[in-house]
Structures are given as structure tokens and as C-alpha cells.
């Protein structure tokens, strides 16, 4: 009998230029402790035995990518993150990955995620009917702004900061993004937002504050400090 156990695959959209990071190279290739930022991200994913395959979606004209053992890359990056993810899902389906398998979409720039966090997400979502995402309960006071001034203080109860990976069935996520594609993926800021539009409610799995997205120049120094503290 053919096994029907759903497998896990990781998908990294890495086609952006990272213009806010202020680096000469696209930020995913900027060096952190002597290795490209992306290499740290991939190392965490490859350390998770439950992940069978890692696929990186890069820009068609990416001149910085170098082949890495155990990592696949497709030159199908789109104009937006959502488009790159959609194209990556297409590539997985075209290669024969069944729609019932799980896909963990992770930001290439979240290089501080740990195998333990990824494993916790998989454990929490493997038997979930929807899937879910790493997230952090909002720790700070939240303000709504108008014209550069505080309009009101927004209650922070039941509010979370979304992180990645975000883990959903390949077929469900592909279908949700296919619908959003008709409007140019407008309003799709992460995979969970696409799933939510289908009427489903993703599970929130508490992560760590250290799983930050390297975005601005000062984030590189913080990321290096955290990486050093782990060695």
C-alpha cells in the first residue's frame, strides 16, 4: 500500500533586493559572521529532520546564488513576495509533491530562527486541519496614528506579531494564493493572510522574540550579536 503520510517541505522566497537594509548586495547574501545571511537560515531548516526538502525561490537574474548541498533553487522569483511563494508552490506541484503535503514558508531574512522553534511549529500543526504559524504575543503598547500623532491606544490583548515559518498544506495554500493572484496579491502580507481569506483560522504557535526579520542596517549588528551568543 502506498504511504499517505504527509511530508514537510520548506520554501524560502529569496528574490528581493532588500533595499531597506542599505547593503551593496541583496541582504540575503550580506555576510553575517563570515557567511551569507541566507546560509544561516538554510542551516536551521536543514537541521530539522522532519523537513524532507528545501526549495529556494531566487530572482531569474540572481548572480549571487551558489549551489548548496541538499538545497534546491528555482529562478522563478516574482515582483512580490507573494508571487515568489506562489511560483515556488507551482514548482513543488510540478515536481510531483502532493497537495496533502505540508509546506513551511520561511522568510530568508529570518536567519535567527532555531531548529527547536521550527520543530515546535511542526509538532503543533502536523495534525491541525488548517496549519499555522510562529507568532509572538504583542508585548508593547500599541498606538494608532493620524497625522504623525497618537490617535488612540489600541488594546494589545489577543494581538500577535506574525513570524515565519508558516505551515500549510500545499494544495490549500496554492489555492488561496491563486485566488489572490487575480488582484495582483493585493493585501496578502503573509501566507496566513491568504489562508484567512478562504475562511480558515490558522493556529498561532508561540515563538521567540529573537526570530526577528533582518530589515534595516542596525539589524545586522543585532543578528551578529545573537549568533555569537549561540556559539
CSV table of C-alpha atoms in Angstrom, one decimal:
chain,number,residue,atom,x,y,z
A,1,UNK,CA,0.0,0.0,0.0
A,2,UNK,CA,1.3,3.5,-0.9
A,3,UNK,CA,2.0,5.6,2.2
A,4,UNK,CA,-0.3,8.6,2.7
A,5,UNK,CA,1.7,10.2,5.5
A,6,UNK,CA,2.1,13.9,4.7
A,7,UNK,CA,5.7,15.1,4.3
A,8,UNK,CA,7.1,18.5,5.2
A,9,UNK,CA,8.9,20.8,2.7
A,10,UNK,CA,10.4,24.2,3.3
A,11,UNK,CA,10.0,27.1,0.8
A,12,UNK,CA,12.1,30.3,1.0
A,13,UNK,CA,11.2,33.3,-1.2
A,14,UNK,CA,14.6,35.0,-1.7
A,15,UNK,CA,14.2,37.1,-4.8
A,16,UNK,CA,14.1,40.5,-3.1
A,17,UNK,CA,16.7,43.3,-3.3
A,18,UNK,CA,16.4,44.2,0.4
A,19,UNK,CA,16.6,47.9,-0.4
A,20,UNK,CA,15.8,49.0,3.2
A,21,UNK,CA,18.8,47.1,4.5
A,22,UNK,CA,21.3,49.6,3.0
A,23,UNK,CA,23.6,46.9,1.7
A,24,UNK,CA,25.5,46.6,-1.6
A,25,UNK,CA,24.5,43.0,-2.0
A,26,UNK,CA,20.9,41.9,-1.7
A,27,UNK,CA,20.5,41.4,2.1
A,28,UNK,CA,20.1,37.7,1.9
A,29,UNK,CA,23.7,37.5,0.6
A,30,UNK,CA,25.2,40.0,3.0
A,31,UNK,CA,27.8,38.4,5.3
A,32,UNK,CA,27.0,37.6,8.9
A,33,UNK,CA,29.9,36.1,10.8
A,34,UNK,CA,31.6,35.3,7.6
A,35,UNK,CA,28.7,33.5,5.9
A,36,UNK,CA,25.8,34.9,3.8
A,37,UNK,CA,22.7,35.6,5.9
A,38,UNK,CA,20.8,33.1,3.8
A,39,UNK,CA,23.2,30.3,4.7
A,40,UNK,CA,22.4,30.7,8.4
A,41,UNK,CA,18.6,30.5,7.6
A,42,UNK,CA,19.1,27.4,5.5
A,43,UNK,CA,21.3,25.7,8.1
A,44,UNK,CA,18.5,26.0,10.7
A,45,UNK,CA,16.0,24.4,8.3
A,46,UNK,CA,18.3,21.6,7.2
A,47,UNK,CA,18.9,20.7,10.9
A,48,UNK,CA,15.2,19.7,11.2
A,49,UNK,CA,14.9,16.1,10.3
A,50,UNK,CA,11.2,16.3,9.6
A,51,UNK,CA,11.8,18.6,6.7
A,52,UNK,CA,12.4,16.5,3.6
A,53,UNK,CA,13.1,19.2,1.1
A,54,UNK,CA,14.2,22.8,1.0
A,55,UNK,CA,13.4,24.9,-2.1
A,56,UNK,CA,14.7,28.5,-2.5
A,57,UNK,CA,13.0,30.8,-5.0
A,58,UNK,CA,15.5,33.3,-6.4
A,59,UNK,CA,15.3,36.0,-9.0
A,60,UNK,CA,15.7,35.0,-12.6
A,61,UNK,CA,18.9,37.1,-12.9
A,62,UNK,CA,20.4,36.3,-9.5
A,63,UNK,CA,24.1,36.4,-9.9
A,64,UNK,CA,25.0,35.6,-6.3
A,65,UNK,CA,23.4,32.2,-5.7
A,66,UNK,CA,25.8,29.3,-5.3
A,67,UNK,CA,24.8,25.7,-5.2
A,68,UNK,CA,24.5,24.2,-1.7
A,69,UNK,CA,24.3,20.5,-0.8
A,70,UNK,CA,20.7,19.5,0.0
A,71,UNK,CA,19.2,22.7,-1.3
A,72,UNK,CA,17.2,23.3,-4.5
A,73,UNK,CA,16.8,26.6,-6.2
A,74,UNK,CA,14.4,27.8,-8.9
A,75,UNK,CA,14.8,31.0,-10.8
A,76,UNK,CA,11.1,32.0,-10.6
A,77,UNK,CA,11.1,34.9,-8.2
A,78,UNK,CA,8.3,37.4,-8.8
A,79,UNK,CA,7.7,41.1,-8.4
A,80,UNK,CA,6.3,40.5,-4.9
A,81,UNK,CA,7.0,38.0,-2.0
A,82,UNK,CA,3.5,36.5,-2.5
A,83,UNK,CA,4.2,35.9,-6.2
A,84,UNK,CA,7.5,34.3,-5.5
A,85,UNK,CA,5.8,32.0,-3.0
A,86,UNK,CA,3.1,31.1,-5.5
A,87,UNK,CA,5.7,30.3,-8.1
A,88,UNK,CA,7.6,28.2,-5.6
A,89,UNK,CA,4.4,26.3,-4.8
A,90,UNK,CA,3.9,25.8,-8.5
A,91,UNK,CA,7.4,24.3,-8.8
A,92,UNK,CA,6.7,21.9,-6.0
A,93,UNK,CA,3.5,20.7,-7.6
A,94,UNK,CA,5.1,20.4,-11.0
A,95,UNK,CA,7.8,18.2,-9.4
A,96,UNK,CA,5.2,15.8,-8.1
A,97,UNK,CA,4.7,17.0,-4.5
A,98,UNK,CA,1.2,16.0,-3.5
A,99,UNK,CA,-1.3,18.7,-2.3
A,100,UNK,CA,-1.7,17.0,1.0
A,101,UNK,CA,2.0,17.6,1.9
A,102,UNK,CA,2.9,20.4,4.3
A,103,UNK,CA,4.9,23.5,3.1
A,104,UNK,CA,6.7,25.7,5.6
A,105,UNK,CA,7.2,29.1,4.1
A,106,UNK,CA,10.0,31.0,5.8
A,107,UNK,CA,11.5,34.5,5.3
A,108,UNK,CA,15.1,34.2,4.1
A,109,UNK,CA,15.9,37.2,6.3
A,110,UNK,CA,14.8,35.5,9.5
A,111,UNK,CA,18.2,34.0,9.9
A,112,UNK,CA,17.9,33.6,13.7
A,113,UNK,CA,15.1,31.0,13.8
A,114,UNK,CA,16.2,27.8,15.6
A,115,UNK,CA,15.6,24.2,14.7
A,116,UNK,CA,13.7,23.9,18.0
A,117,UNK,CA,11.2,26.7,17.0
A,118,UNK,CA,10.7,25.0,13.6
A,119,UNK,CA,10.2,21.7,15.3
A,120,UNK,CA,7.7,23.1,17.7
A,121,UNK,CA,5.6,24.5,14.8
A,122,UNK,CA,5.6,21.2,13.0
A,123,UNK,CA,4.6,19.3,16.2
A,124,UNK,CA,1.8,21.8,16.8
A,125,UNK,CA,0.4,21.8,13.3
A,126,UNK,CA,1.0,18.4,11.8
A,127,UNK,CA,-2.4,17.1,12.9
A,128,UNK,CA,-4.2,20.5,12.6
A,129,UNK,CA,-6.9,20.8,10.0
A,130,UNK,CA,-5.7,24.2,8.9
A,131,UNK,CA,-2.0,24.7,9.8
A,132,UNK,CA,-0.4,27.7,11.5
A,133,UNK,CA,2.4,30.0,12.1
A,134,UNK,CA,5.0,31.0,14.6
A,135,UNK,CA,4.0,34.3,16.2
A,136,UNK,CA,4.6,36.4,19.3
A,137,UNK,CA,2.0,37.9,21.6
A,138,UNK,CA,2.3,41.6,21.3
A,139,UNK,CA,4.5,42.7,24.2
A,140,UNK,CA,4.3,46.5,23.8
A,141,UNK,CA,1.7,49.2,24.0
A,142,UNK,CA,0.1,49.7,20.5
A,143,UNK,CA,-0.8,53.2,19.2
A,144,UNK,CA,-3.0,54.1,16.3
A,145,UNK,CA,-1.6,57.2,14.4
A,146,UNK,CA,-3.2,60.1,12.5
A,147,UNK,CA,-1.0,62.9,11.0
A,148,UNK,CA,2.0,61.8,13.0
A,149,UNK,CA,0.2,62.0,16.3
A,150,UNK,CA,-1.4,59.4,18.5
A,151,UNK,CA,-5.0,58.9,17.7
A,152,UNK,CA,-5.7,56.2,20.3
A,153,UNK,CA,-4.2,53.4,22.3
A,154,UNK,CA,-5.2,50.1,20.9
A,155,UNK,CA,-5.7,47.2,23.4
A,156,UNK,CA,-3.0,44.7,22.9
A,157,UNK,CA,-4.9,41.7,24.3
A,158,UNK,CA,-5.3,38.9,21.7
A,159,UNK,CA,-2.9,40.6,19.3
A,160,UNK,CA,0.1,38.8,17.9
A,161,UNK,CA,3.1,39.6,15.8
A,162,UNK,CA,3.3,37.2,12.9
A,163,UNK,CA,6.6,35.4,12.2
A,164,UNK,CA,7.7,32.6,10.0
A,165,UNK,CA,7.8,29.7,9.2
A,166,UNK,CA,4.1,29.5,8.3
A,167,UNK,CA,2.9,25.9,7.7
A,168,UNK,CA,0.0,25.0,5.5
A,169,UNK,CA,-1.0,22.2,3.1
A,170,UNK,CA,0.4,22.7,-0.3
A,171,UNK,CA,-3.0,22.4,-2.0
A,172,UNK,CA,-4.7,24.8,0.4
A,173,UNK,CA,-2.0,27.5,0.2
A,174,UNK,CA,-1.7,27.2,-3.6
A,175,UNK,CA,-5.5,27.6,-4.0
A,176,UNK,CA,-5.7,30.5,-1.6
A,177,UNK,CA,-2.9,32.4,-3.4
A,178,UNK,CA,-4.3,31.5,-6.8
A,179,UNK,CA,-7.5,33.4,-5.8
A,180,UNK,CA,-5.4,36.4,-4.6
A,181,UNK,CA,-3.4,36.3,-7.8
A,182,UNK,CA,-6.3,37.7,-9.7
A,183,UNK,CA,-5.9,41.0,-7.8
A,184,UNK,CA,-2.2,41.1,-8.0
A,185,UNK,CA,-1.9,39.6,-4.5
A,186,UNK,CA,-3.2,42.9,-3.0
A,187,UNK,CA,-3.4,42.8,0.7
A,188,UNK,CA,-1.5,39.5,1.0
A,189,UNK,CA,1.2,40.2,3.5
A,190,UNK,CA,1.9,36.6,4.5
A,191,UNK,CA,0.7,33.1,3.8
A,192,UNK,CA,-1.7,33.2,6.8
A,193,UNK,CA,-3.5,36.2,5.4
A,194,UNK,CA,-4.2,34.3,2.2
A,195,UNK,CA,-5.5,31.3,4.1
A,196,UNK,CA,-7.7,33.6,6.3
A,197,UNK,CA,-9.4,34.9,3.2
A,198,UNK,CA,-10.6,31.4,2.5
A,199,UNK,CA,-12.4,31.4,5.8
A,200,UNK,CA,-10.0,29.3,7.7
A,201,UNK,CA,-8.3,30.2,11.0
A,202,UNK,CA,-4.6,29.3,11.3
A,203,UNK,CA,-3.2,28.2,14.6
A,204,UNK,CA,-0.9,30.5,16.5
A,205,UNK,CA,2.2,28.8,17.8
A,206,UNK,CA,4.2,31.0,20.2
A,207,UNK,CA,7.8,31.7,19.0
A,208,UNK,CA,10.6,33.8,20.3
A,209,UNK,CA,11.4,37.5,20.0
A,210,UNK,CA,14.9,36.5,18.7
A,211,UNK,CA,13.2,35.3,15.5
A,212,UNK,CA,13.4,38.7,14.0
A,213,UNK,CA,13.4,39.7,10.3
A,214,UNK,CA,16.7,41.4,9.4
A,215,UNK,CA,15.4,44.5,7.6
A,216,UNK,CA,17.3,47.7,8.5
A,217,UNK,CA,21.1,48.3,8.7
A,218,UNK,CA,21.2,48.1,12.5
A,219,UNK,CA,19.5,44.7,12.4
A,220,UNK,CA,22.7,43.2,11.1
A,221,UNK,CA,24.7,44.1,14.2
A,222,UNK,CA,21.9,42.7,16.4
A,223,UNK,CA,21.8,39.5,14.4
A,224,UNK,CA,25.5,39.0,14.7
A,225,UNK,CA,25.4,39.5,18.4
A,226,UNK,CA,22.7,36.9,18.8
A,227,UNK,CA,24.5,34.4,16.6
A,228,UNK,CA,27.7,34.9,18.6
A,229,UNK,CA,25.9,34.3,21.8
A,230,UNK,CA,24.9,30.8,20.5
A,231,UNK,CA,28.4,29.6,19.8
